[in-house]
Amino acid sequence: MAEEEDYMSDSFINIHSGDEDDPGSSLKSWLVSREYFASGRKLPALNLLFPPFSREDVRPGVPMLRQIREARRKEEKQQEANLKNRQKSVKEEERERRDIGLKNALGCENKGFALLQKMGYKSGQALGRSGDGIVEPIPLNVKTGKSGLGHESLLKRKAEERLENYRRKIHMKNQDEEKAAEQFRTRLKNKQDEMKLQGDLRRSQRACQQLDTQKNIQVPREAWYWIRPEEETEEEEEEEQDEDEYTSEDLSVLEKLQILTGYLREEHLYCIWCGTAYEDKEDLSSNCPGPTSADHD
């Protein structure tokens, strides 16, 4: 008997490996040979344990996809066969016969068409003595539903009513939005005008106080002609209001401004919008555009 081969040698592993180019195969062969060497058993040929890998093997899942396609194709063929062999209903047969009859032109065997031909009618010619009638036959509308006569017109009328109600709601909504926007713009404009009037009134009060002081007038004609100091007490305000013939709260800002600007023009020949004190009334009337803010725009 020849000398025992060294099962752990590289030459033995390479000779009995399944594929020299496959490092995974060599590793598995080495592991198996090590196991057999440790147990003392005889090592069989490794190609019996690990058959060589076929490089022409197909991808996994391809045969399964082919089977699925084949089954789907058979199912479609079966459905087509069932559809062809299915017995048609009475309505379907009537519809098919009607379609075939409508597609075919009338022939001489039709009594009505034969009478028309005797009267001089030719196929494709318009009806009427002057030839201004219809050319195509009146279309046939077959009623297939179970609803009564006039039901379709009722549904159409209800749909039109719903559409009209929807349009009316949209129109009313748009009108409400436009009205709300207009009211907002009006409130904003009124607020801006009120703030402008208050600014003009304060400016007139300061000018009135300054001009009255220059003329050594210690007390204003009306309490609201001047800007009151903040340190004035409420008791003094109440006493002055009692002395006045009417309170300043009875007048609006616009009325106060008109009265005060008139006082400035009469007493001091001064216009707050021109910012000028004129020499006399003639100079004021000729050079000042007017007594209101709109005259100076």
Short mmCIF file of C-alpha atoms in Angstrom, two decimals:
data_model
loop_
_atom_site.label_atom_id
_atom_site.label_comp_id
_atom_site.label_asym_id
_atom_site.label_seq_id
_atom_site.Cartn_x
_atom_site.Cartn_y
_atom_site.Cartn_z
CA MET A 1 0.00 0.00 0.00
CA ALA A 2 1.32 3.37 -0.89
CA GLU A 3 2.19 5.84 1.75
CA GLU A 4 -0.79 7.48 3.38
CA GLU A 5 -1.54 10.85 1.95
CA ASP A 6 -1.43 13.86 4.18
CA TYR A 7 -5.03 14.98 4.31
CA MET A 8 -3.97 18.39 5.63
CA SER A 9 -1.53 19.16 2.82
CA ASP A 10 -2.31 21.82 0.23
CA SER A 11 -1.73 19.44 -2.66
CA PHE A 12 -4.36 17.01 -1.37
CA ILE A 13 -6.89 19.79 -0.85
CA ASN A 14 -6.29 21.24 -4.33
CA ILE A 15 -6.49 17.84 -6.03
CA HIS A 16 -9.76 16.82 -4.35
CA SER A 17 -11.43 20.23 -4.48
CA GLY A 18 -14.52 20.65 -6.60
CA ASP A 19 -13.30 23.77 -8.44
CA GLU A 20 -9.82 25.26 -8.24
CA ASP A 21 -11.15 28.68 -9.33
CA ASP A 22 -13.75 28.73 -6.60
CA PRO A 23 -12.15 29.76 -3.29
CA GLY A 24 -15.34 28.89 -1.42
CA SER A 25 -15.16 25.30 -2.69
CA SER A 26 -11.55 24.93 -1.54
CA LEU A 27 -12.46 26.26 1.90
CA LYS A 28 -15.31 23.76 2.28
CA SER A 29 -13.05 20.92 1.15
CA TRP A 30 -10.43 21.89 3.71
CA LEU A 31 -13.01 21.98 6.51
CA VAL A 32 -14.41 18.54 5.61
CA SER A 33 -10.94 17.00 5.40
CA ARG A 34 -10.06 18.44 8.79
CA GLU A 35 -13.21 16.88 10.31
CA TYR A 36 -12.47 13.45 8.87
CA PHE A 37 -8.82 13.63 9.97
CA ALA A 38 -9.83 14.44 13.55
CA SER A 39 -12.29 11.52 13.72
CA GLY A 40 -9.84 9.02 12.17
CA ARG A 41 -12.21 8.04 9.35
CA LYS A 42 -11.25 7.62 5.77
CA LEU A 43 -11.85 10.68 3.66
CA PRO A 44 -14.03 10.01 0.58
CA ALA A 45 -13.67 11.85 -2.66
CA LEU A 46 -14.71 15.45 -2.12
CA ASN A 47 -16.52 15.70 -5.44
CA LEU A 48 -19.08 13.24 -4.05
CA LEU A 49 -19.75 15.50 -1.09
CA PHE A 50 -19.74 18.74 -3.10
CA PRO A 51 -20.80 18.25 -6.71
CA PRO A 52 -19.26 20.74 -9.11
CA PHE A 53 -21.22 23.98 -9.62
CA SER A 54 -22.86 24.36 -13.03
CA ARG A 55 -22.06 27.73 -14.54
CA GLU A 56 -25.01 27.45 -16.98
CA ASP A 57 -27.61 27.45 -14.21
CA VAL A 58 -30.52 29.87 -14.68
CA ARG A 59 -31.44 32.68 -12.33
CA PRO A 60 -33.69 31.72 -9.42
CA GLY A 61 -37.37 32.49 -9.94
CA VAL A 62 -37.34 32.43 -13.76
CA PRO A 63 -39.12 29.04 -14.11
CA MET A 64 -41.77 30.20 -11.64
CA LEU A 65 -42.48 33.36 -13.66
CA ARG A 66 -42.83 31.27 -16.80
CA GLN A 67 -45.36 29.02 -15.09
CA ILE A 68 -47.36 32.01 -13.85
CA ARG A 69 -47.50 33.51 -17.34
CA GLU A 70 -48.63 30.22 -18.79
CA ALA A 71 -51.37 29.84 -16.18
CA ARG A 72 -52.57 33.41 -16.81
CA ARG A 73 -52.65 32.79 -20.57
CA LYS A 74 -54.74 29.66 -20.07
CA GLU A 75 -57.14 31.53 -17.80
CA GLU A 76 -57.65 34.31 -20.39
CA LYS A 77 -58.33 31.74 -23.11
CA GLN A 78 -60.85 30.03 -20.87
CA GLN A 79 -62.61 33.31 -20.17
CA GLU A 80 -62.79 34.10 -23.88
CA ALA A 81 -64.22 30.67 -24.58
CA ASN A 82 -66.81 31.08 -21.82
CA LEU A 83 -67.80 34.47 -23.22
CA LYS A 84 -68.27 33.05 -26.71
CA ASN A 85 -70.23 30.04 -25.50
CA ARG A 86 -72.41 32.06 -23.11
CA GLN A 87 -76.04 32.18 -24.06
CA LYS A 88 -77.10 35.74 -24.84
CA SER A 89 -80.07 37.30 -23.13
CA VAL A 90 -83.21 38.40 -24.94
CA LYS A 91 -82.31 42.08 -24.63
CA GLU A 92 -78.85 41.50 -26.08
CA GLU A 93 -80.27 39.59 -29.02
CA GLU A 94 -82.85 42.31 -29.65
CA ARG A 95 -80.17 44.99 -29.52
CA GLU A 96 -77.97 43.09 -31.99
CA ARG A 97 -80.84 42.55 -34.43
CA ARG A 98 -81.86 46.19 -34.12
CA ASP A 99 -78.31 47.42 -34.78
CA ILE A 100 -78.04 45.18 -37.83
CA GLY A 101 -81.38 46.41 -39.13
CA LEU A 102 -80.47 50.08 -38.64
CA LYS A 103 -77.14 49.63 -40.41
CA ASN A 104 -78.72 48.12 -43.52
CA ALA A 105 -80.43 50.45 -45.95
CA LEU A 106 -84.02 49.85 -46.95
CA GLY A 107 -84.53 47.85 -50.11
CA CYS A 108 -87.29 47.41 -52.66
CA GLU A 109 -88.83 44.67 -50.55
CA ASN A 110 -89.89 47.34 -48.04
CA LYS A 111 -93.40 48.52 -49.00
CA GLY A 112 -92.94 52.06 -47.71
CA PHE A 113 -89.67 52.49 -49.60
CA ALA A 114 -91.26 51.04 -52.74
CA LEU A 115 -94.08 53.60 -52.54
CA LEU A 116 -91.54 56.40 -52.17
CA GLN A 117 -89.70 55.18 -55.25
CA LYS A 118 -92.93 55.17 -57.27
CA MET A 119 -93.41 58.81 -56.30
CA GLY A 120 -89.95 59.68 -57.62
CA TYR A 121 -87.82 59.35 -54.48
CA LYS A 122 -84.24 58.26 -54.89
CA SER A 123 -81.93 56.90 -52.19
CA GLY A 124 -79.95 59.69 -50.47
CA GLN A 125 -82.39 62.38 -51.57
CA ALA A 126 -83.99 64.78 -49.08
CA LEU A 127 -87.70 64.50 -48.44
CA GLY A 128 -90.21 67.08 -49.60
CA ARG A 129 -91.33 68.47 -52.93
CA SER A 130 -88.60 71.14 -52.85
CA GLY A 131 -85.99 68.80 -51.36
CA ASP A 132 -85.55 70.71 -48.10
CA GLY A 133 -86.58 67.89 -45.77
CA ILE A 134 -84.51 65.45 -43.77
CA VAL A 135 -82.05 63.08 -45.40
CA GLU A 136 -81.29 60.70 -42.53
CA PRO A 137 -84.07 58.75 -40.82
CA ILE A 138 -85.34 59.88 -37.44
CA PRO A 139 -83.04 58.37 -34.80
CA LEU A 140 -84.46 55.54 -32.73
CA ASN A 141 -84.20 56.03 -28.99
CA VAL A 142 -85.02 52.82 -27.17
CA LYS A 143 -86.09 53.15 -23.56
CA THR A 144 -84.45 50.40 -21.54
CA GLY A 145 -85.15 51.52 -17.96
CA LYS A 146 -88.18 50.77 -15.81
CA SER A 147 -89.06 54.38 -15.05
CA GLY A 148 -92.24 55.93 -16.37
CA LEU A 149 -92.66 58.44 -19.15
CA GLY A 150 -91.39 61.90 -18.27
CA HIS A 151 -89.07 60.61 -15.55
CA GLU A 152 -85.93 61.61 -17.44
CA SER A 153 -87.24 65.13 -18.03
CA LEU A 154 -88.06 65.33 -14.31
CA LEU A 155 -84.51 64.32 -13.39
CA LYS A 156 -83.15 66.84 -15.85
CA ARG A 157 -85.33 69.62 -14.42
CA LYS A 158 -84.25 68.77 -10.86
CA ALA A 159 -80.60 68.79 -11.89
CA GLU A 160 -81.08 72.21 -13.50
CA GLU A 161 -82.78 73.49 -10.34
CA ARG A 162 -79.93 72.22 -8.17
CA LEU A 163 -77.43 73.89 -10.50
CA GLU A 164 -79.39 77.15 -10.39
CA ASN A 165 -79.58 77.04 -6.57
CA TYR A 166 -75.84 76.42 -6.41
CA ARG A 167 -75.15 79.35 -8.71
CA ARG A 168 -77.48 81.56 -6.65
CA LYS A 169 -75.67 80.60 -3.43
CA ILE A 170 -72.30 81.33 -5.00
CA HIS A 171 -73.58 84.68 -6.26
CA MET A 172 -74.96 85.60 -2.82
CA LYS A 173 -71.72 84.52 -1.18
CA ASN A 174 -69.70 86.68 -3.55
CA GLN A 175 -72.01 89.62 -2.89
CA ASP A 176 -71.65 89.18 0.88
CA GLU A 177 -67.87 89.05 0.55
CA GLU A 178 -67.84 92.18 -1.60
CA LYS A 179 -70.16 93.94 0.85
CA ALA A 180 -67.98 92.96 3.81
CA ALA A 181 -64.87 94.17 1.99
CA GLU A 182 -66.58 97.46 1.12
CA GLN A 183 -67.67 97.95 4.72
CA PHE A 184 -64.14 97.25 5.90
CA ARG A 185 -62.73 99.79 3.46
CA THR A 186 -65.34 102.33 4.57
CA ARG A 187 -64.53 101.81 8.26
CA LEU A 188 -60.82 102.11 7.54
CA LYS A 189 -61.32 105.30 5.54
CA ASN A 190 -63.55 106.79 8.24
CA LYS A 191 -60.96 105.93 10.87
CA GLN A 192 -58.21 107.56 8.81
CA ASP A 193 -60.38 110.65 8.24
CA GLU A 194 -61.15 110.82 11.96
CA MET A 195 -57.46 110.61 12.85
CA LYS A 196 -56.67 113.34 10.29
CA LEU A 197 -59.40 115.58 11.73
CA GLN A 198 -58.09 115.03 15.26
CA GLY A 199 -54.58 115.94 14.11
CA ASP A 200 -55.86 119.12 12.42
CA LEU A 201 -57.82 119.99 15.57
CA ARG A 202 -54.78 119.60 17.84
CA ARG A 203 -52.74 121.68 15.42
CA SER A 204 -55.43 124.37 15.45
CA GLN A 205 -55.58 124.31 19.25
CA ARG A 206 -51.81 124.79 19.53
CA ALA A 207 -51.90 127.64 16.99
CA CYS A 208 -54.86 129.25 18.79
CA GLN A 209 -53.12 129.05 22.17
CA GLN A 210 -49.93 130.52 20.76
CA LEU A 211 -51.67 133.37 18.92
CA ASP A 212 -53.91 134.17 21.91
CA THR A 213 -50.87 134.27 24.16
CA GLN A 214 -49.15 136.70 21.79
CA LYS A 215 -52.18 139.01 22.15
CA ASN A 216 -52.09 138.65 25.97
CA ILE A 217 -55.32 136.65 26.05
CA GLN A 218 -55.14 134.66 29.27
CA VAL A 219 -58.38 132.72 29.00
CA PRO A 220 -59.58 131.04 25.77
CA ARG A 221 -63.00 131.88 24.40
CA GLU A 222 -63.98 128.26 24.85
CA ALA A 223 -62.25 125.76 27.09
CA TRP A 224 -61.50 123.37 24.23
CA TYR A 225 -59.91 126.14 22.09
CA TRP A 226 -56.63 125.41 23.82
CA ILE A 227 -54.89 122.16 24.62
CA ARG A 228 -55.46 121.61 28.30
CA PRO A 229 -52.45 120.76 30.46
CA GLU A 230 -52.40 117.22 31.76
CA GLU A 231 -51.96 118.30 35.38
CA GLU A 232 -55.36 120.00 35.45
CA THR A 233 -57.62 118.24 37.89
CA GLU A 234 -60.98 116.74 37.12
CA GLU A 235 -62.73 119.13 39.53
CA GLU A 236 -61.56 122.17 37.55
CA GLU A 237 -62.74 120.55 34.34
CA GLU A 238 -66.19 119.97 35.80
CA GLU A 239 -66.43 123.59 37.01
CA GLU A 240 -65.48 124.92 33.56
CA GLN A 241 -67.96 122.68 31.87
CA ASP A 242 -70.73 123.93 34.17
CA GLU A 243 -69.90 127.54 33.29
CA ASP A 244 -70.09 126.88 29.52
CA GLU A 245 -73.42 127.14 27.77
CA TYR A 246 -72.80 123.77 26.16
CA THR A 247 -70.17 121.10 26.69
CA SER A 248 -67.52 120.22 24.14
CA GLU A 249 -68.72 116.63 24.08
CA ASP A 250 -71.85 117.77 22.27
CA LEU A 251 -69.75 118.76 19.27
CA SER A 252 -68.06 116.41 16.88
CA VAL A 253 -64.42 116.69 15.90
CA LEU A 254 -65.37 118.16 12.52
CA GLU A 255 -67.61 120.78 14.11
CA LYS A 256 -64.90 121.76 16.57
CA LEU A 257 -62.39 122.08 13.75
CA GLN A 258 -64.75 124.27 11.69
CA ILE A 259 -65.47 126.56 14.65
CA LEU A 260 -61.83 126.84 15.67
CA THR A 261 -60.49 127.48 12.15
CA GLY A 262 -63.19 130.12 11.68
CA TYR A 263 -62.08 131.78 14.93
CA LEU A 264 -58.44 131.74 13.78
CA ARG A 265 -59.35 133.32 10.43
CA GLU A 266 -61.56 135.99 11.98
CA GLU A 267 -59.49 136.95 15.01
CA HIS A 268 -55.91 136.23 13.92
CA LEU A 269 -56.17 136.11 10.08
CA TYR A 270 -54.42 132.72 10.26
CA CYS A 271 -54.96 129.59 8.17
CA ILE A 272 -53.62 126.34 9.62
CA TRP A 273 -53.42 124.65 6.21
CA CYS A 274 -51.51 127.55 4.64
CA GLY A 275 -49.48 127.97 7.82
CA THR A 276 -49.52 131.71 7.29
CA ALA A 277 -50.83 134.73 9.23
CA TYR A 278 -52.13 137.27 6.67
CA GLU A 279 -52.03 141.05 6.99
CA ASP A 280 -55.73 141.76 6.54
CA LYS A 281 -58.94 140.11 5.45
CA GLU A 282 -58.45 141.11 1.84
CA ASP A 283 -55.05 139.42 1.79
CA LEU A 284 -56.58 136.33 3.40
CA SER A 285 -59.46 136.07 0.94
CA SER A 286 -57.26 136.63 -2.13
CA ASN A 287 -54.31 134.37 -1.25
CA CYS A 288 -55.93 131.58 0.82
CA PRO A 289 -57.73 128.90 -1.26
CA GLY A 290 -60.50 128.39 1.28
CA PRO A 291 -61.48 127.63 4.87
CA THR A 292 -61.38 123.81 4.58
CA SER A 293 -58.72 121.20 4.05
CA ALA A 294 -60.30 120.10 0.77
CA ASP A 295 -59.75 123.60 -0.67
CA HIS A 296 -56.00 123.21 -0.13
CA ASP A 297 -55.61 119.81 -1.89
#
